[in-house]
Amino acid sequence: GKSAPAALLAPAFSPPPGLPPPPGLIDPPPGLRFSGVKTLAVAVGNCKQGAPAAFKYTPQAFRRELANIMRELRLHKNPGLAVGQVRMCGVPQLRQAAEFADILTRSAEESRGPARRTCMAFVGGLTKAFEKEECIKGLRMFFDEVYPDLCTEVLRLPNIVMTELMPTLKVVLEEGELSALKPSLFDAVGCHAA
């Protein structure tokens, strides 16, 4: 039988057990080998083994990482993956409300409808990565502090909140949790939706 190409025999990559390598697979040309880069399989394996995360939370580092996560989210359109990436950043509970409000603001500022809806699904998924109480505080912060000024930049914001954000929140929050938001929500949307 044929022997597997050298690239498949490297410890960083191997075909699944019982499957032969794909036909025509060749070694990359010299200079295109990435010996220092961990493969996704190695990274996932480290996470499953409880290896410490390489990310050390600081607000500045998280903002940089969040920009990358959201840029990738717009490409792969997988909110669950993005939520997992945020979870791995280890945002401390004291910062979760502020980070949630920031992520919601970034999502609302997205001008392309399909990408914005994916970002809103990501916002909803954060209720599983952050403490739910902190997410509710973040929603209040958004509606009380950010929303009035953001309406001048995002003219369709009241419509976006009612047609994209609220349906997502109804899925992830209990009715009582939504009711607690109503003063902030109705003050914000009611003042600017006419």
CSV table of C-alpha atoms in Angstrom, one decimal, residues 107-114 116 156:
chain,number,residue,atom,x,y,z
A,107,SER,CA,-23.9,44.8,17.5
A,108,ALA,CA,-26.5,47.6,17.2
A,109,GLU,CA,-23.9,49.7,15.2
A,110,GLU,CA,-23.5,47.0,12.6
A,111,SER,CA,-25.0,48.4,9.4
A,112,ARG,CA,-25.5,45.2,7.5
A,113,GLY,CA,-28.8,43.4,8.5
A,114,PRO,CA,-27.7,39.8,8.2
A,116,ARG,CA,-26.3,42.5,12.8
A,156,ARG,CA,-33.3,52.7,12.8
